[in-house]
Each structure stands twice: as C-alpha cells, then as structure tokens.
Coordinates of C-alpha atoms in Angstrom, one line a residue:
Chain A
M10 CA -43.8 -13.3 34.7
T11 CA -39.9 -13.9 36.1
R12 CA -37.8 -11.3 37.3
A13 CA -35.9 -11.6 34.3
Q14 CA -38.4 -10.5 31.9
A15 CA -39.8 -7.8 34.4
G16 CA -36.1 -6.5 33.7
R17 CA -36.1 -6.6 30.3
L18 CA -39.5 -4.8 30.0
V19 CA -38.4 -1.9 32.5
R20 CA -35.3 -1.5 30.3
H21 CA -37.2 -1.4 27.1
A22 CA -39.7 1.1 28.6
I23 CA -36.7 3.6 29.7
L24 CA -35.0 2.9 26.7
I25 CA -38.3 3.9 24.4
L26 CA -38.7 6.8 26.5
G27 CA -35.3 8.1 25.7
S28 CA -35.9 6.9 22.4
V29 CA -38.9 9.3 22.2
V30 CA -37.0 12.3 23.5
V31 CA -34.3 12.2 20.8
V32 CA -37.1 11.6 17.9
V33 CA -39.5 13.8 18.9
P34 CA -37.4 16.8 17.5
F35 CA -36.9 14.9 13.9
L36 CA -40.7 14.0 13.6
W37 CA -41.5 17.7 14.7
M38 CA -39.3 18.8 12.1
F39 CA -41.2 17.0 9.2
T40 CA -44.8 17.4 10.4
T41 CA -44.2 20.9 11.0
S42 CA -42.6 21.3 7.3
L43 CA -46.1 20.3 5.9
Q44 CA -48.3 22.8 8.0
T45 CA -49.4 26.2 7.1
R46 CA -47.9 29.1 8.9
A47 CA -51.1 29.4 11.1
E48 CA -51.1 25.9 11.9
T49 CA -47.5 26.1 13.3
Y50 CA -48.1 28.3 16.2
T51 CA -51.1 26.6 17.5
N52 CA -49.6 23.1 17.7
S53 CA -52.9 21.1 18.3
S54 CA -52.1 18.1 16.6
I55 CA -49.2 16.3 15.4
L56 CA -50.2 15.4 11.9
P57 CA -51.0 18.4 9.9
T58 CA -54.5 19.0 9.0
S59 CA -53.9 19.0 5.4
W60 CA -50.4 18.1 3.7
H61 CA -48.8 21.3 2.2
W62 CA -46.0 19.9 0.0
E63 CA -45.9 23.0 -1.7
N64 CA -43.7 24.0 1.3
Y65 CA -40.6 22.9 0.3
L66 CA -41.0 23.8 -3.3
R67 CA -41.5 27.7 -1.7
A68 CA -38.5 27.1 0.9
W69 CA -36.2 26.2 -1.8
Q70 CA -37.7 28.9 -4.1
S71 CA -37.2 31.6 -1.3
A72 CA -33.3 31.1 -0.9
P73 CA -30.7 29.6 -3.6
F74 CA -31.1 26.1 -1.8
A75 CA -30.1 24.3 -5.0
Q76 CA -26.9 26.4 -5.1
Y77 CA -26.0 25.9 -1.6
Y78 CA -26.6 21.6 -2.2
V79 CA -24.1 21.8 -5.1
N80 CA -21.6 23.7 -3.2
S81 CA -21.8 21.4 -0.2
L82 CA -21.7 18.3 -2.4
V83 CA -18.6 19.8 -4.4
M84 CA -16.8 20.5 -1.0
A85 CA -17.9 17.1 0.5
V86 CA -16.8 14.8 -2.3
G87 CA -13.2 17.0 -2.8
I88 CA -12.3 16.5 1.0
V89 CA -13.3 13.1 0.8
A90 CA -11.5 12.1 -2.1
G91 CA -8.6 14.4 -0.6
H92 CA -8.6 12.2 2.6
L93 CA -8.7 8.9 1.1
V94 CA -5.9 9.6 -1.1
F95 CA -3.7 11.9 1.0
D96 CA -4.3 10.4 4.2
A97 CA -4.1 6.8 2.8
L98 CA -0.6 7.4 1.2
A99 CA 0.9 8.8 4.5
A100 CA -0.8 6.2 6.5
Y101 CA 1.1 3.5 4.8
A102 CA 4.3 5.5 5.2
F103 CA 4.1 5.5 8.9
A104 CA 2.7 2.0 9.1
R105 CA 5.2 -0.1 6.8
L106 CA 8.0 2.2 5.7
D107 CA 11.2 3.1 7.3
F108 CA 12.6 6.5 6.8
P109 CA 14.7 9.3 8.7
G110 CA 12.8 11.4 11.1
K111 CA 9.6 8.9 11.5
N112 CA 10.2 8.9 15.3
V113 CA 9.6 12.7 15.1
L114 CA 7.3 13.2 12.5
F115 CA 4.4 10.7 14.0
P116 CA 4.5 12.2 17.7
V117 CA 4.3 15.8 16.1
L118 CA 1.4 15.1 13.7
L119 CA -0.1 13.5 16.9
A120 CA 0.1 16.6 18.8
G121 CA -1.3 18.5 16.3
L122 CA -4.4 16.6 16.5
M123 CA -5.1 18.5 20.1
V124 CA -5.2 22.0 18.8
P125 CA -8.2 23.3 18.4
T126 CA -9.5 24.8 15.4
F127 CA -9.8 28.4 17.0
V128 CA -6.2 28.7 17.0
T129 CA -5.3 28.1 13.6
V130 CA -8.4 29.3 12.1
I131 CA -7.1 33.0 12.1
P132 CA -3.6 32.4 10.2
A133 CA -5.5 29.9 8.0
Y134 CA -7.9 32.6 7.0
T135 CA -5.6 35.0 6.2
I136 CA -3.5 32.4 4.3
V137 CA -6.3 31.5 2.2
A138 CA -7.2 35.5 1.9
N139 CA -3.8 36.2 0.6
L140 CA -4.1 33.2 -1.9
G141 CA -7.2 35.2 -3.1
W142 CA -9.2 32.0 -2.8
I143 CA -12.1 34.0 -0.6
D144 CA -15.4 32.8 -2.5
T145 CA -14.1 29.7 -4.3
Y146 CA -13.9 25.7 -4.1
A147 CA -10.2 25.7 -3.5
A148 CA -10.8 27.8 -0.2
L149 CA -13.1 25.1 1.0
I150 CA -11.5 22.0 -0.1
V151 CA -7.7 22.7 -0.5
P152 CA -6.9 23.5 3.3
R153 CA -8.6 20.1 4.4
L154 CA -7.5 18.0 1.8
A155 CA -5.5 16.2 4.3
D156 CA -6.2 15.6 8.2
V157 CA -4.1 13.9 10.9
F158 CA -7.4 11.7 12.1
G159 CA -7.3 9.9 8.9
I160 CA -3.7 9.1 8.6
L161 CA -4.2 7.4 12.4
L162 CA -7.4 5.6 11.5
L163 CA -6.1 4.3 8.5
R164 CA -2.5 3.4 9.8
Q165 CA -4.2 1.7 12.6
Y166 CA -5.9 -0.5 9.9
F167 CA -2.6 -1.3 7.9
V168 CA -0.8 -2.6 10.7
T169 CA -3.1 -5.2 11.4
I170 CA -2.7 -6.6 8.0
P171 CA 0.0 -9.4 7.7
V172 CA 3.2 -8.3 6.5
E173 CA 3.7 -11.5 4.9
L174 CA 1.5 -10.7 2.3
E175 CA 3.4 -7.8 1.3
E176 CA 6.7 -10.1 1.4
A177 CA 5.0 -12.3 -0.9
A178 CA 4.2 -9.9 -3.4
R179 CA 8.1 -8.3 -2.7
I180 CA 9.4 -12.1 -3.6
D181 CA 7.2 -11.8 -6.9
G182 CA 8.9 -8.4 -7.7
C183 CA 7.0 -6.2 -6.8
S184 CA 7.9 -2.7 -5.3
R185 CA 7.3 -0.8 -2.2
A186 CA 4.8 1.4 -4.0
G187 CA 3.4 -1.4 -5.9
T188 CA 2.4 -3.5 -2.5
F189 CA 0.5 -0.5 -1.4
F190 CA -1.8 -0.5 -4.3
R191 CA -2.1 -4.1 -5.0
V192 CA -2.0 -5.8 -1.7
I193 CA -3.0 -2.9 1.1
V194 CA -5.3 -1.1 -0.9
P195 CA -7.4 -4.0 -1.8
L196 CA -7.5 -5.6 1.6
S197 CA -8.6 -2.2 3.4
S198 CA -12.2 -1.0 1.9
P199 CA -13.6 -1.3 5.5
A200 CA -11.3 1.2 6.9
F201 CA -11.7 3.3 3.9
A202 CA -15.1 3.0 4.0
T203 CA -15.3 4.1 7.5
L204 CA -12.9 7.2 7.0
G205 CA -15.4 8.0 3.8
I206 CA -18.3 8.5 5.7
F207 CA -16.4 10.2 8.6
S208 CA -15.4 12.9 6.0
F209 CA -18.3 13.1 4.4
L210 CA -20.4 13.9 7.5
F211 CA -17.7 16.3 8.8
A212 CA -17.6 18.1 5.4
W213 CA -21.5 18.4 4.8
N214 CA -21.8 19.3 8.6
D215 CA -18.9 21.9 8.7
F216 CA -20.2 25.7 9.7
L217 CA -17.2 27.6 10.8
W218 CA -14.6 27.4 8.0
P219 CA -17.0 28.0 5.1
L220 CA -18.7 30.8 7.0
L221 CA -15.3 32.5 7.2
V222 CA -14.1 32.0 3.5
T223 CA -17.5 32.6 1.6
N224 CA -19.2 36.0 1.4
N225 CA -21.1 35.3 -2.0
D226 CA -24.7 33.7 -1.5
D227 CA -23.5 31.6 -4.2
M228 CA -20.7 30.2 -2.8
R229 CA -22.4 29.5 0.6
T230 CA -22.9 25.9 1.9
I231 CA -25.9 24.1 3.1
Q232 CA -25.2 24.6 6.7
L233 CA -24.8 28.7 6.2
G234 CA -27.6 29.0 3.9
L235 CA -29.8 27.4 6.5
S236 CA -28.4 29.5 9.0
S237 CA -29.2 32.6 7.1
F238 CA -32.6 31.3 6.4
V239 CA -33.3 31.5 10.0
G240 CA -32.5 35.3 9.9
R241 CA -34.9 35.9 7.0
Y242 CA -37.7 33.7 7.9
G243 CA -36.9 33.2 11.7
T244 CA -40.8 33.0 12.4
S245 CA -41.9 30.8 9.3
W246 CA -41.3 27.7 10.9
N247 CA -42.9 25.4 8.0
Y248 CA -40.5 26.7 5.7
L249 CA -37.4 26.6 8.3
M250 CA -38.3 23.0 8.8
A251 CA -38.6 22.3 5.3
G252 CA -35.2 23.7 4.8
T253 CA -33.7 22.1 7.8
L254 CA -34.9 18.6 6.6
T255 CA -33.7 19.0 3.0
A256 CA -30.0 19.8 4.6
T257 CA -30.2 16.8 6.9
I258 CA -31.4 14.3 4.8
P259 CA -27.9 13.6 3.1
S260 CA -26.4 12.9 6.8
I261 CA -29.7 10.6 7.6
V262 CA -29.5 8.6 4.5
V263 CA -25.2 8.3 4.8
F264 CA -25.8 7.1 8.4
L265 CA -28.6 4.5 7.6
F266 CA -26.8 3.3 4.7
F267 CA -23.4 2.5 6.5
Q268 CA -24.3 3.0 10.3
R269 CA -22.3 -0.3 10.9
A270 CA -19.0 0.9 9.6
L271 CA -19.6 4.3 11.4
V272 CA -20.2 2.8 14.9
R273 CA -17.4 0.2 14.4
G274 CA -15.3 3.4 13.6
I275 CA -16.5 5.4 16.7
A276 CA -16.1 2.2 18.6
S277 CA -12.4 1.6 17.9
T278 CA -11.3 5.4 17.7
G279 CA -13.3 7.2 19.6
L280 CA -14.3 10.7 17.5
K281 CA -16.6 13.5 17.8
D282 CA -17.1 16.6 16.0
Chain B
M5 CA -11.2 17.5 11.0
A6 CA -13.0 17.6 14.4
Q7 CA -11.5 16.8 17.4
A8 CA -10.2 12.9 17.6
Q9 CA -8.0 10.9 19.9
L10 CA -6.7 7.2 19.1
V11 CA -6.2 4.9 21.1
I12 CA -2.9 3.7 19.4
R13 CA -2.2 0.0 19.3
S14 CA 1.4 -1.1 19.6
G15 CA 1.5 -2.4 16.1
E16 CA 4.7 -1.3 15.3
T17 CA 6.6 -0.6 11.9
P18 CA 7.9 -4.2 11.0
P19 CA 12.2 -4.2 10.9
S20 CA 13.0 -2.9 7.3
G21 CA 14.8 -6.3 6.7
S22 CA 18.8 -4.9 6.8
P23 CA 20.5 -5.2 10.2
R24 CA 20.9 -1.9 11.8
S25 CA 24.2 -0.9 12.8
P26 CA 24.0 0.5 16.5
R27 CA 25.9 4.0 15.2
R28 CA 24.1 4.9 12.2
R29 CA 20.9 3.4 11.0
R30 CA 21.1 2.3 7.0
Y31 CA 17.9 3.2 5.2
D32 CA 16.6 1.5 2.5
R33 CA 16.8 3.7 -0.2
E34 CA 13.7 2.6 -2.3
Q35 CA 11.7 2.7 1.0
V36 CA 12.9 6.2 1.8
I37 CA 12.1 7.7 -1.8
T38 CA 8.6 5.9 -1.7
A39 CA 7.7 7.7 1.9
A40 CA 8.9 10.9 0.6
V41 CA 6.5 10.7 -2.2
F42 CA 4.1 9.3 -0.2
L43 CA 3.7 11.5 2.6
A44 CA 4.5 14.9 0.8
P45 CA 0.9 15.7 -0.3
A46 CA -0.5 15.4 3.2
L47 CA 2.1 16.8 4.9
V48 CA 2.5 20.1 2.7
V49 CA -1.3 20.2 3.4
L50 CA -0.8 20.0 7.0
A51 CA 2.0 22.1 6.8
V52 CA 0.7 25.3 5.6
F53 CA -2.9 25.1 7.0
V54 CA -2.4 23.3 10.4
F55 CA 1.1 23.9 11.6
Y56 CA 2.1 27.0 10.4
P57 CA -1.0 28.6 11.5
I58 CA 0.3 27.3 15.0
L59 CA 3.0 29.3 15.0
A60 CA 1.6 32.3 13.1
A61 CA -1.1 32.6 15.6
G62 CA 1.3 32.6 18.4
Q63 CA 3.0 35.4 16.8
I64 CA -0.4 37.3 15.9
S65 CA -1.6 37.2 19.6
L66 CA 0.9 39.4 20.2
T67 CA 0.0 42.1 18.0
S68 CA -2.9 44.5 17.4
W69 CA -3.7 43.4 14.3
N70 CA -6.8 44.0 12.7
G71 CA -6.5 41.6 9.9
F72 CA -6.3 44.1 6.6
D73 CA -3.3 46.1 7.4
P74 CA 0.3 44.8 6.1
V75 CA 1.8 46.2 9.6
Q76 CA 1.0 44.0 12.6
P77 CA 1.6 46.6 15.4
F78 CA 3.5 44.5 18.2
V79 CA 2.1 45.1 21.6
G80 CA 3.7 41.9 23.6
L81 CA 1.6 40.4 26.1
G82 CA -0.9 43.5 25.8
N83 CA -3.3 41.5 24.4
Y84 CA -3.3 38.9 27.7
Q85 CA -3.2 42.0 30.0
R86 CA -6.2 43.1 28.3
L87 CA -8.2 39.6 28.6
A88 CA -7.6 39.8 32.4
Q89 CA -9.5 43.0 32.7
D90 CA -12.0 42.5 30.2
P91 CA -15.3 41.7 31.9
E92 CA -16.7 40.1 28.7
F93 CA -13.7 37.9 29.0
W94 CA -14.7 36.8 32.4
N95 CA -18.3 36.6 31.5
S96 CA -17.4 34.2 28.6
L97 CA -15.3 32.5 30.8
A98 CA -17.9 31.9 33.7
V99 CA -20.7 30.8 30.8
T100 CA -18.1 28.5 29.2
V101 CA -16.9 26.7 32.5
G102 CA -20.7 26.2 33.7
Y103 CA -21.4 25.0 30.4
A104 CA -18.6 22.6 30.2
L105 CA -19.2 21.2 33.6
G106 CA -23.0 20.7 32.8
V107 CA -22.0 19.1 29.6
C108 CA -19.3 16.9 31.3
V109 CA -21.7 15.4 34.0
L110 CA -25.0 14.7 31.8
S111 CA -22.7 13.1 29.4
V112 CA -21.1 10.7 31.3
V113 CA -24.6 9.9 33.2
S114 CA -26.8 9.8 30.1
G115 CA -23.9 7.9 27.9
L116 CA -23.3 5.5 30.5
A117 CA -27.1 4.7 31.6
I118 CA -28.0 4.4 28.0
A119 CA -25.2 1.9 27.7
L120 CA -25.9 0.0 30.5
L121 CA -29.6 -0.6 29.5
L122 CA -28.3 -1.5 26.0
D123 CA -25.2 -4.1 27.4
A124 CA -27.2 -7.3 27.1
P125 CA -29.0 -9.4 24.6
L126 CA -32.3 -7.2 24.3
R127 CA -34.8 -7.4 21.0
G128 CA -34.5 -4.5 18.9
L129 CA -30.9 -3.1 20.2
G130 CA -29.7 -1.9 16.9
I131 CA -33.0 -0.1 16.6
Y132 CA -32.1 1.7 19.9
R133 CA -28.7 2.2 18.8
S134 CA -29.9 3.7 15.4
I135 CA -32.3 6.0 17.0
Y136 CA -29.8 7.0 19.7
F137 CA -27.3 8.2 16.7
L138 CA -29.4 10.5 14.6
P139 CA -28.8 13.8 16.8
V140 CA -25.0 12.6 16.1
V141 CA -25.0 12.7 12.4
T142 CA -27.2 15.8 12.1
S143 CA -25.6 19.3 11.4
S144 CA -25.3 21.6 14.7
V145 CA -27.1 24.1 12.4
A146 CA -30.0 21.9 12.0
A147 CA -30.1 20.6 15.5
A148 CA -30.0 24.1 16.9
I149 CA -32.7 25.5 14.4
V150 CA -35.1 22.6 15.6
W151 CA -34.5 23.3 19.2
R152 CA -35.1 27.0 18.6
Y153 CA -38.7 26.0 17.5
L154 CA -39.5 23.2 20.3
L155 CA -38.3 26.2 22.7
D156 CA -40.1 29.1 21.1
P157 CA -42.8 30.6 23.7
S158 CA -45.9 28.9 21.2
G159 CA -43.5 26.0 20.7
L160 CA -43.9 22.1 21.4
V161 CA -42.3 22.3 24.9
N162 CA -44.1 25.2 26.4
S163 CA -47.4 23.5 24.7
V164 CA -47.2 20.1 26.5
L165 CA -46.1 22.1 29.9
A166 CA -49.2 23.8 29.5
Q167 CA -51.2 20.6 29.4
F168 CA -50.2 20.3 32.8
G169 CA -50.9 23.7 33.7
I170 CA -47.7 25.4 33.9
A171 CA -47.2 28.4 32.0
G172 CA -43.6 27.9 30.2
P173 CA -41.2 30.8 30.3
D174 CA -39.6 32.2 27.4
W175 CA -36.4 29.7 27.4
L176 CA -34.0 31.7 25.1
Q177 CA -34.8 35.1 26.8
D178 CA -33.3 34.0 30.0
R179 CA -29.7 33.9 30.6
Y180 CA -29.8 30.8 33.0
L181 CA -32.4 29.0 31.1
A182 CA -31.1 29.4 27.8
L183 CA -27.4 28.1 29.1
G184 CA -29.5 25.6 30.6
A185 CA -31.0 24.7 27.3
L186 CA -27.9 24.7 25.4
T187 CA -26.2 22.8 28.0
L188 CA -29.3 19.9 27.1
L189 CA -29.0 20.3 23.8
T190 CA -25.4 19.5 23.5
V191 CA -25.9 16.4 25.7
W192 CA -29.2 15.7 23.3
K193 CA -27.0 15.9 20.4
N194 CA -24.0 13.8 21.6
I195 CA -26.0 11.2 23.8
G196 CA -25.6 8.5 21.2
F197 CA -21.9 9.2 20.7
N198 CA -21.1 8.5 24.2
A199 CA -23.7 5.5 24.6
V200 CA -21.8 3.9 21.7
L201 CA -18.0 4.6 23.7
Y202 CA -19.3 3.3 27.1
L203 CA -21.2 0.2 25.2
T204 CA -17.8 -0.6 23.5
A205 CA -16.3 -0.6 27.0
L206 CA -18.9 -2.5 28.7
Q207 CA -18.5 -5.4 26.0
A208 CA -14.6 -5.6 26.6
L209 CA -14.8 -6.1 30.5
P210 CA -14.1 -9.7 31.7
H211 CA -16.8 -11.3 32.6
S212 CA -14.9 -13.7 35.1
I213 CA -14.6 -11.0 37.8
Y214 CA -18.7 -10.4 37.6
E215 CA -19.1 -14.2 38.3
A216 CA -16.6 -14.1 41.1
A217 CA -18.3 -11.2 42.7
G218 CA -21.7 -12.8 42.0
L219 CA -20.6 -15.9 43.9
D220 CA -19.4 -13.8 46.8
G221 CA -23.2 -12.5 46.9
A222 CA -22.5 -9.1 45.5
S223 CA -25.8 -7.4 44.3
G224 CA -26.5 -5.7 41.0
W225 CA -26.1 -2.4 42.4
Q226 CA -22.5 -3.2 44.6
K227 CA -21.1 -4.7 41.0
L228 CA -22.1 -1.5 39.4
R229 CA -20.8 0.3 42.0
H230 CA -17.5 -1.5 42.7
L231 CA -16.6 -2.9 39.7
T232 CA -18.0 -1.5 36.6
I233 CA -17.9 2.1 37.4
P234 CA -14.0 2.0 38.5
L235 CA -13.1 -0.4 35.4
L236 CA -14.7 1.9 33.2
S237 CA -13.1 5.1 34.4
P238 CA -10.6 4.9 31.4
M239 CA -13.3 5.5 29.0
T240 CA -15.2 8.5 31.4
F241 CA -11.9 10.0 31.4
F242 CA -12.1 10.1 27.7
V243 CA -15.7 11.1 27.7
V244 CA -14.9 14.1 30.0
V245 CA -12.1 15.2 28.2
Q246 CA -14.3 15.1 24.6
A247 CA -16.8 16.5 26.2
L248 CA -14.5 19.5 27.7
I249 CA -13.3 19.8 24.2
T250 CA -16.5 20.0 22.8
S251 CA -18.0 22.7 25.1
F252 CA -14.6 24.8 25.1
Q253 CA -14.7 24.7 21.1
A254 CA -18.6 24.8 21.1
F255 CA -19.4 27.5 18.3
D256 CA -22.1 26.3 15.8
L257 CA -24.8 25.6 18.3
V258 CA -24.5 28.8 19.8
Y259 CA -24.0 30.9 16.4
V260 CA -27.5 29.5 15.5
F261 CA -29.4 28.7 18.6
T262 CA -28.8 31.8 20.9
E263 CA -26.0 34.0 19.2
G264 CA -24.5 34.3 22.8
G265 CA -27.4 36.0 23.9
P266 CA -29.4 36.7 25.9
R267 CA -26.9 39.4 26.9
G268 CA -23.9 37.4 26.9
G269 CA -25.9 34.4 28.8
T270 CA -24.5 32.0 26.4
D271 CA -21.6 33.8 25.2
V272 CA -19.2 31.0 25.0
L273 CA -15.3 31.4 24.2
G274 CA -16.0 30.4 20.8
M275 CA -18.3 32.9 20.3
F276 CA -16.5 35.6 21.9
M277 CA -13.4 34.6 19.7
Y278 CA -15.5 34.7 16.6
R279 CA -16.8 38.1 17.2
T280 CA -13.6 39.8 18.4
A281 CA -11.8 38.7 15.4
F282 CA -14.4 38.4 12.5
R283 CA -16.9 41.0 13.3
L284 CA -14.6 43.4 15.4
G285 CA -11.7 43.0 13.1
D286 CA -9.3 42.6 16.2
F287 CA -7.4 39.7 15.0
G288 CA -5.0 40.1 17.5
Y289 CA -7.2 40.0 20.6
G290 CA -8.9 37.3 19.0
T291 CA -6.2 35.4 18.7
A292 CA -5.1 35.7 22.4
I293 CA -8.4 34.3 23.3
A294 CA -8.0 31.3 21.4
F295 CA -4.7 30.7 23.1
V296 CA -6.0 31.2 26.3
T297 CA -8.8 29.0 25.5
L298 CA -6.4 26.2 24.2
A299 CA -4.3 26.6 27.5
L300 CA -7.1 26.1 29.7
V301 CA -8.4 22.9 27.9
L302 CA -4.7 21.5 27.9
G303 CA -4.4 22.4 31.6
V304 CA -7.8 20.7 32.7
T305 CA -6.8 17.6 30.5
L306 CA -3.2 17.3 32.4
V307 CA -5.0 17.6 35.7
Q308 CA -7.4 15.2 34.9
W309 CA -4.8 12.7 33.2
R310 CA -2.9 13.2 36.9
V311 CA -6.1 12.3 39.0
T312 CA -6.8 9.2 36.9
G313 CA -3.5 8.1 36.0
S314 CA -2.5 8.0 39.7
D315 CA -5.0 5.4 40.8
G316 CA -3.6 2.5 38.3
T317 CA -6.9 2.8 36.1
E318 CA -5.1 4.0 33.0
R319 CA -4.9 1.4 30.5

C-alpha cells in the first residue's frame, strides 16, 4: 500500500466515524419510532423486534398533527411566494435601476440584517396583536413576506447577468419592467431555486415567531406541535420519535432534492439559521 | 429570516445612460417610477416589521410596560440599572458567554477538520457532504428532542457507556453537564454548515503557494500551520461571528432541550428574555435584555473585526 493510499484510508476512517456520530441520532429516531414503549427503555438492539408502524397512526391521532402540517405548509408556501416576488422586485431595483436615495437605502437595509430578531420581536408582536391578527395565517405570513437576505442574494445574482442582454431588449422597445420579467427572471432560475429552498427551510423550521403569534392549537405549526408533544408525551419515546420524524421529513426531502442549489447558495453567501 | 451575512461583490449598477452633471444628478423618469413600484412591497413589509420595531424597541426598553396597558410608564434607564443588579441576568450572561466560547472553538475546530479531510479528490465526497448536512436542515426542535432522548438516563448514550462499565450521569440534571451537552448539540447541528464554508474557502486558495512551499521542503503540518490557517483567517472570522450570533440568539434549542434548566444552568439570554417578556409580561425589561444582548454581539464583533483586520488578513 502506498503512502497516498494509506492517507486516503485514514481520511475515510475519520470521515466515516464522524458520519456515524451525525447519522446515529436519525437512525435511532427511526428505529425507536417503531418500537413498543417498553422496548424504548431497554435499548437492547438497534432494530425493533417487531415493527410497530401503527405508532405513527397513534402519534398522529393523539395530537392534531394533520392540522399542524397544513398550517406549516400554508405558512411556508406563503413566505416562499412572498420572498420570490417581493425580494426579486426589490433586488432588481438595487441591481439595475438608478433612483434617488439608493446609496442610502441599500446600506440601511444591510444594517438591518445585523439586528437580531430578539430586538424586533416584542414590538413586532404588539403590532400584530393590535391588528387583531393573533391566531391567523396573516400573523404567520405577512410580517415575513420580504426579507433583506433574499434581496441581497438575488441582487448578487442579477448583477452577474450581462447588461447587454437588457440593452438589446430595450432597443427592441422593451420597458424597464419588461426587461426584468422577460430577460432577468427567465435567466435567474438557479438563484430563485436557492432562495426558495432557504425560505422554505426557514419557514418550516421556525419556532419563536409562530410560538408568539399563535395560541390556539388549531393554528399551531408543526414545530410548535412537536414541542408541546414533548410536554404531553415526554416519556412515550416511540410516539415522540414518530412525531419528530414526520416533522423532519419535509426538510430532509427538500434538502435531498435540492442539495446542490442549497450548498452552492451557502458557499457563496454564508447563511445559517 | 435568520442571521446572514453576504460578501457583496463589487458588481455596481451600470450607469443609467444619461450623462451626470456634477451639481444635480438627473434621473430617468421611467427608471425612478419602476424602482418605486418594485421597491414598495418589500420596503413596506420591512419598514413595518423590522425597522419600525427597532426604534419602538428602543423606546419600550425605557418603560416598565406590561404589554397590555395603553400606558407605558417611563422609567428612563431604570431597566438597565435593574439588569446590572439582577443575579438572574448575571447568571444568564455567564451561561451565554461560556456556551458561546464553547460553540466558537468547537465550530472552528470541527468545521476546519472536516473541510480539510474533504478537500482533495476522495470517493464518496458527495455522500459525506450530504450526511454532514442533515442536521443543518433539521429543525432545532427536532434536534433537541432527539438529543433529549439520547441523553435520557436510560438512553443510548448511557447504554453505550454502560457497555464499557461506566455508569452514565443524568446529563440534563447537572448544570455543567447540561450546558456541555447543549454546546455539543449546537456544534453537532451546525457542523455541516461550517465544513461547507471552510471547504469553499480552502478550494479558493492558490495552489502555487503550496507548490512553492513544497519545493522549499515544508512538511504537511508546516503548510497547514503557516499557510492554510493564516490564509483561512477571514473565513475563521466569519465562522466565529456566526457562532457568536447563533449562541447569543439561541432559543429554540434551549427551550425544547432543557427549558433553561437545571436551576438556570442553561438559561441563555434568549431564554431569559423570552421568559421575562412573554411569560412574566415584563415587556420593558425584556426589551432591555434584548438590547444589551445586541450591544454585546456588536461589541464583540467589532473587537474581532479590529483584531483580524489589523494583520492584513481582511479580504
């Protein structure tokens, strides 16, 4: 064995060991969800002795999981749509249009990115409460229809598109708005995909804001439902893991389908929740 | 949306076509109208739910408002004085600082280590990357629930320890063990993210320097110590700032994992603020906590910026 081969082997060994640490919790989540309650306390084997798929049904019946799911989906879809439209329009203005105040507005928005949610959350909550939006989809969606991160991400992409393409369209009689819809938008699908995935994951995984603006169990999102599930069924690990897994699957599916776009987006922007 | 920071490329707006007079710039009417229409939706949302709240928070932090009464009794800097004398705040600050330090150090070490292992042609690279990324896309709530289960007195971690004849502790009942577990959970959750950041930075490093160092007889370790680590310092700065912000803003993980316990052992600032404002109805005091947190993060970031900026590593 050459030195290079040995080096590769060692690297694989360490990476596999690390992968085990990362993956075991997920594997354990899955196998536990299929065990009986008694089995979850013995941890005797990785595989359940018998597969109790009915745990999923029981877990779903013991809390309004279907409703939580619908709520999370409505919220996520609303926020994704908002970001794709609102952020894209604003991003185009910053990328290509010349208007008074641009050089002030842009840095101000950038600064807004640095302010932690904690600072804004109390007044934002009171605004939503005064509007009478507590326990409505409006409270979950409207405050987050636009965000600075999305504007920056798209702007960064738009400026890389050659100006000549738009100039050609202008000569053919296209308006400014027309060049956005006919030239920029069709060329930007990778950027839209990246932003859409980010927005979906953040909305789906979000916790603090939905926790504040919903009280009614019928309006709770999946992450909230899951967390209250811990309080009610804290010792029924099998049901708890069944619930946790069902709440996690959409994120994992989105990630597995779109991981190239996601990783590329992170690599170029550096973002984390 | 969550914390984000962008490396803005210098792709500037193209000139609008019309020559600009030095005194008064002239704007193309069509462009200005289009810009106004395009900006309006996003700006209205951001103004109402982000920028106005920043200002409003500044005002609320000077009151003893309970969140319901129409009157907001003005107390000046009273809330900040109260913070200085509040043992709960000092405990929370100490917990957060310990947690943040742990998360920073471990994030840098683990992220860099994995990136170095992945930075070379290796079979299964894509598979490793996907695996390490799974926790990143998992919600904090789900991650916290799973780790609660693994660290249960009769959970997997203690079962494995028992195989080696070690009687595992009740992790979440001891304040230091619980804080340590929370730190590791945070690092576990973000390891893939930090690795991808470092990997991108590594792959952007110039090969020629390494070849020159190799000709000079530098060993692998020397190259790492004297070339890679210094060249990566802008990325390390970024990872550290991100880790700091994550820990100073931590809430979801803690809320589900330990609820701040045992006996305040994991009562991070986010938890303390949430409890004060939304459970005890002390909105004025809660907002003051949020502002102090913001000041701390900004302060530390600026100091960090100075330190890394001064030795010319700033990109």
